[in-house]
Amino acid sequence: MIKKKTLTGSCLCGAVQFTLNGPLRPVAACHCSQCRKTSGHYWAATSVARNDLVLTNDTGLRWFDSSDQARRGFCQNCGSSLFWDTRGRDQVSVAAGSLDGASGLKTDRHIFCTDKGDYYDIEPGPQQFDKH
Ligand SMILES: [Zn+2]
Ligand SMILES: [Zn+2]
């Protein structure tokens, strides 16, 4: 976990804004079909303890149950994909692209690589996993 100063993030239109107060996990890039659909490419996210994710504006926030285990948070106004929340976990995934300014984070793994799209290559460096 990386200890960072407080970071802020938002959707594209600003109807969802939040602060991350706690340590953040390095970014994981998920290439599964659900993440590709929801993001339009692949989903890159850090994660933070549930209590350290503080919504400062949630007027646009809506949740979609993407499976029995997880739901995805997005802005109903502008469509930004923001959160991935698995039931029973104390961590919430937060889209790395939604963060404001320099995050100080690095991508340390690619997961569900066998499900990736055929139109791009995964850059060398971070570890690659077939599943997770
Ligand atoms: Zn928005
Ligand atoms: Zn995924």
PDB file of C-alpha atoms and ligand atoms in Angstrom:
ATOM      1  CA  MET A   1       0.000   0.000   0.000  1.00  0.00           C
ATOM      2  CA  ILE A   2       1.209   3.474  -0.803  1.00  0.00           C
ATOM      3  CA  LYS A   3       0.736   6.234   1.722  1.00  0.00           C
ATOM      4  CA  LYS A   4      -0.235   9.384  -0.086  1.00  0.00           C
ATOM      5  CA  LYS A   5      -1.428  12.785   0.744  1.00  0.00           C
ATOM      6  CA  THR A   6      -5.145  13.103   0.360  1.00  0.00           C
ATOM      7  CA  LEU A   7      -6.249  12.752  -3.243  1.00  0.00           C
ATOM      8  CA  THR A   8      -9.417  13.995  -4.854  1.00  0.00           C
ATOM      9  CA  GLY A   9     -11.274  12.696  -7.856  1.00  0.00           C
ATOM     10  CA  SER A  10     -14.440  13.213  -9.824  1.00  0.00           C
ATOM     11  CA  CYS A  11     -16.468  12.186 -12.823  1.00  0.00           C
ATOM     12  CA  LEU A  12     -16.221  14.170 -16.032  1.00  0.00           C
ATOM     13  CA  CYS A  13     -19.078  16.571 -15.213  1.00  0.00           C
ATOM     14  CA  GLY A  14     -18.466  16.977 -11.478  1.00  0.00           C
ATOM     15  CA  ALA A  15     -21.781  15.541 -10.282  1.00  0.00           C
ATOM     16  CA  VAL A  16     -19.732  12.941  -8.401  1.00  0.00           C
ATOM     17  CA  GLN A  17     -16.739  14.164  -6.394  1.00  0.00           C
ATOM     18  CA  PHE A  18     -14.790  12.382  -3.717  1.00  0.00           C
ATOM     19  CA  THR A  19     -11.767  12.416  -1.461  1.00  0.00           C
ATOM     20  CA  LEU A  20      -9.491   9.462  -0.744  1.00  0.00           C
ATOM     21  CA  ASN A  21      -8.042   9.763   2.729  1.00  0.00           C
ATOM     22  CA  GLY A  22      -6.224   6.493   3.221  1.00  0.00           C
ATOM     23  CA  PRO A  23      -3.421   4.390   1.757  1.00  0.00           C
ATOM     24  CA  LEU A  24      -3.963   3.397  -1.846  1.00  0.00           C
ATOM     25  CA  ARG A  25      -3.159   0.117  -3.556  1.00  0.00           C
ATOM     26  CA  PRO A  26      -1.034   0.242  -6.728  1.00  0.00           C
ATOM     27  CA  VAL A  27      -3.170   0.318  -9.856  1.00  0.00           C
ATOM     28  CA  ALA A  28      -4.437  -2.963 -11.295  1.00  0.00           C
ATOM     29  CA  ALA A  29      -5.585  -3.087 -14.899  1.00  0.00           C
ATOM     30  CA  CYS A  30      -8.419  -5.545 -15.535  1.00  0.00           C
ATOM     31  CA  HIS A  31      -9.011  -6.833 -19.063  1.00  0.00           C
ATOM     32  CA  CYS A  32     -12.120  -8.944 -18.329  1.00  0.00           C
ATOM     33  CA  SER A  33     -15.112  -8.525 -20.589  1.00  0.00           C
ATOM     34  CA  GLN A  34     -17.184  -6.709 -17.950  1.00  0.00           C
ATOM     35  CA  CYS A  35     -14.439  -4.167 -17.300  1.00  0.00           C
ATOM     36  CA  ARG A  36     -13.943  -3.671 -21.018  1.00  0.00           C
ATOM     37  CA  LYS A  37     -17.654  -3.016 -21.513  1.00  0.00           C
ATOM     38  CA  THR A  38     -17.993  -0.616 -18.617  1.00  0.00           C
ATOM     39  CA  SER A  39     -14.869   1.402 -19.386  1.00  0.00           C
ATOM     40  CA  GLY A  40     -14.788   1.217 -23.161  1.00  0.00           C
ATOM     41  CA  HIS A  41     -11.253  -0.189 -23.032  1.00  0.00           C
ATOM     42  CA  TYR A  42      -9.849  -1.787 -19.895  1.00  0.00           C
ATOM     43  CA  TRP A  43     -10.454  -0.814 -16.297  1.00  0.00           C
ATOM     44  CA  ALA A  44      -7.514   0.588 -14.344  1.00  0.00           C
ATOM     45  CA  ALA A  45      -8.161   1.135 -10.666  1.00  0.00           C
ATOM     46  CA  THR A  46      -6.580   1.669  -7.311  1.00  0.00           C
ATOM     47  CA  SER A  47      -8.432   0.701  -4.164  1.00  0.00           C
ATOM     48  CA  VAL A  48      -9.022   2.312  -0.817  1.00  0.00           C
ATOM     49  CA  ALA A  49     -10.608   1.307   2.481  1.00  0.00           C
ATOM     50  CA  ARG A  50     -14.340   1.888   2.377  1.00  0.00           C
ATOM     51  CA  ASN A  51     -14.171   4.349   5.265  1.00  0.00           C
ATOM     52  CA  ASP A  52     -11.448   6.350   3.516  1.00  0.00           C
ATOM     53  CA  LEU A  53     -13.596   7.014   0.442  1.00  0.00           C
ATOM     54  CA  VAL A  54     -15.530  10.172   1.255  1.00  0.00           C
ATOM     55  CA  LEU A  55     -18.132  11.314  -1.256  1.00  0.00           C
ATOM     56  CA  THR A  56     -18.199  15.111  -1.330  1.00  0.00           C
ATOM     57  CA  ASN A  57     -20.825  15.208  -4.068  1.00  0.00           C
ATOM     58  CA  ASP A  58     -22.922  12.152  -4.878  1.00  0.00           C
ATOM     59  CA  THR A  59     -25.788  13.796  -6.725  1.00  0.00           C
ATOM     60  CA  GLY A  60     -24.880  11.987  -9.961  1.00  0.00           C
ATOM     61  CA  LEU A  61     -23.868   8.671  -8.440  1.00  0.00           C
ATOM     62  CA  ARG A  62     -25.788   5.578  -9.450  1.00  0.00           C
ATOM     63  CA  TRP A  63     -24.956   1.909  -8.892  1.00  0.00           C
ATOM     64  CA  PHE A  64     -25.313  -0.954 -11.329  1.00  0.00           C
ATOM     65  CA  ASP A  65     -25.291  -4.546 -10.059  1.00  0.00           C
ATOM     66  CA  SER A  66     -22.844  -6.065 -12.534  1.00  0.00           C
ATOM     67  CA  SER A  67     -22.911  -9.485 -10.873  1.00  0.00           C
ATOM     68  CA  ASP A  68     -24.207 -11.164  -7.729  1.00  0.00           C
ATOM     69  CA  GLN A  69     -21.016 -10.160  -5.961  1.00  0.00           C
ATOM     70  CA  ALA A  70     -20.270  -6.682  -7.190  1.00  0.00           C
ATOM     71  CA  ARG A  71     -21.725  -3.372  -8.218  1.00  0.00           C
ATOM     72  CA  ARG A  72     -20.273  -0.560 -10.278  1.00  0.00           C
ATOM     73  CA  GLY A  73     -20.642   3.111  -9.476  1.00  0.00           C
ATOM     74  CA  PHE A  74     -20.998   5.599 -12.306  1.00  0.00           C
ATOM     75  CA  CYS A  75     -22.257   9.093 -12.998  1.00  0.00           C
ATOM     76  CA  GLN A  76     -25.785   9.100 -14.384  1.00  0.00           C
ATOM     77  CA  ASN A  77     -25.180  12.513 -15.909  1.00  0.00           C
ATOM     78  CA  CYS A  78     -21.925  12.107 -17.833  1.00  0.00           C
ATOM     79  CA  GLY A  79     -21.458   8.312 -17.792  1.00  0.00           C
ATOM     80  CA  SER A  80     -18.041   8.147 -16.123  1.00  0.00           C
ATOM     81  CA  SER A  81     -17.129   4.767 -14.617  1.00  0.00           C
ATOM     82  CA  LEU A  82     -15.883   5.431 -11.093  1.00  0.00           C
ATOM     83  CA  PHE A  83     -16.164   2.583  -8.584  1.00  0.00           C
ATOM     84  CA  TRP A  84     -16.193  -1.195  -8.333  1.00  0.00           C
ATOM     85  CA  ASP A  85     -17.567  -2.465  -5.053  1.00  0.00           C
ATOM     86  CA  THR A  86     -17.588  -6.121  -4.064  1.00  0.00           C
ATOM     87  CA  ARG A  87     -20.018  -7.102  -1.329  1.00  0.00           C
ATOM     88  CA  GLY A  88     -18.353  -8.010   1.937  1.00  0.00           C
ATOM     89  CA  ARG A  89     -14.987  -6.460   1.141  1.00  0.00           C
ATOM     90  CA  ASP A  90     -13.676  -3.516   3.111  1.00  0.00           C
ATOM     91  CA  GLN A  91     -11.944  -2.067   0.040  1.00  0.00           C
ATOM     92  CA  VAL A  92     -13.552  -0.218  -2.851  1.00  0.00           C
ATOM     93  CA  SER A  93     -11.874   0.038  -6.253  1.00  0.00           C
ATOM     94  CA  VAL A  94     -11.628   3.552  -7.641  1.00  0.00           C
ATOM     95  CA  ALA A  95     -10.935   4.340 -11.307  1.00  0.00           C
ATOM     96  CA  ALA A  96      -7.383   5.625 -11.622  1.00  0.00           C
ATOM     97  CA  GLY A  97      -8.427   7.942 -14.428  1.00  0.00           C
ATOM     98  CA  SER A  98     -10.895   9.747 -12.190  1.00  0.00           C
ATOM     99  CA  LEU A  99      -8.165  11.070  -9.866  1.00  0.00           C
ATOM    100  CA  ASP A 100      -7.168  14.740 -10.005  1.00  0.00           C
ATOM    101  CA  GLY A 101      -3.579  15.681 -10.756  1.00  0.00           C
ATOM    102  CA  ALA A 102      -0.547  13.494 -10.125  1.00  0.00           C
ATOM    103  CA  SER A 103      -1.519  10.413  -8.147  1.00  0.00           C
ATOM    104  CA  GLY A 104       1.956   9.034  -7.430  1.00  0.00           C
ATOM    105  CA  LEU A 105       0.565   5.591  -8.250  1.00  0.00           C
ATOM    106  CA  LYS A 106       2.027   2.937 -10.536  1.00  0.00           C
ATOM    107  CA  THR A 107       0.333   0.085 -12.370  1.00  0.00           C
ATOM    108  CA  ASP A 108       1.753  -3.115 -10.886  1.00  0.00           C
ATOM    109  CA  ARG A 109      -0.386  -5.797 -12.524  1.00  0.00           C
ATOM    110  CA  HIS A 110      -2.610  -6.687 -15.428  1.00  0.00           C
ATOM    111  CA  ILE A 111      -5.346  -9.210 -14.680  1.00  0.00           C
ATOM    112  CA  PHE A 112      -7.721 -11.329 -16.787  1.00  0.00           C
ATOM    113  CA  CYS A 113      -5.225 -10.975 -19.625  1.00  0.00           C
ATOM    114  CA  THR A 114      -6.699 -13.942 -21.474  1.00  0.00           C
ATOM    115  CA  ASP A 115      -9.914 -11.922 -21.906  1.00  0.00           C
ATOM    116  CA  LYS A 116      -8.220  -8.842 -23.338  1.00  0.00           C
ATOM    117  CA  GLY A 117      -9.253  -7.261 -26.627  1.00  0.00           C
ATOM    118  CA  ASP A 118      -7.366  -8.229 -29.774  1.00  0.00           C
ATOM    119  CA  TYR A 119      -6.762  -4.648 -30.871  1.00  0.00           C
ATOM    120  CA  TYR A 120      -4.039  -3.710 -28.359  1.00  0.00           C
ATOM    121  CA  ASP A 121      -0.939  -5.095 -26.669  1.00  0.00           C
ATOM    122  CA  ILE A 122      -0.244  -4.987 -22.956  1.00  0.00           C
ATOM    123  CA  GLU A 123       2.902  -3.014 -22.260  1.00  0.00           C
ATOM    124  CA  PRO A 124       5.795  -4.939 -20.702  1.00  0.00           C
ATOM    125  CA  GLY A 125       6.695  -4.259 -17.086  1.00  0.00           C
ATOM    126  CA  PRO A 126       3.798  -4.938 -14.755  1.00  0.00           C
ATOM    127  CA  GLN A 127       3.062  -8.574 -13.952  1.00  0.00           C
ATOM    128  CA  GLN A 128       0.450 -10.255 -16.120  1.00  0.00           C
ATOM    129  CA  PHE A 129      -2.080 -12.787 -14.865  1.00  0.00           C
ATOM    130  CA  ASP A 130      -4.457 -14.966 -16.859  1.00  0.00           C
ATOM    131  CA  LYS A 131      -7.146 -14.435 -14.253  1.00  0.00           C
ATOM    132  CA  HIS A 132      -6.489 -12.544 -11.025  1.00  0.00           C
TER     133      HIS A 132
HETATM  134 ZN    ZN B   1     -20.621  13.195 -14.131  1.00  0.00          ZN
HETATM  135 ZN    ZN B   2     -12.532  -6.925 -14.753  1.00  0.00          ZN
END
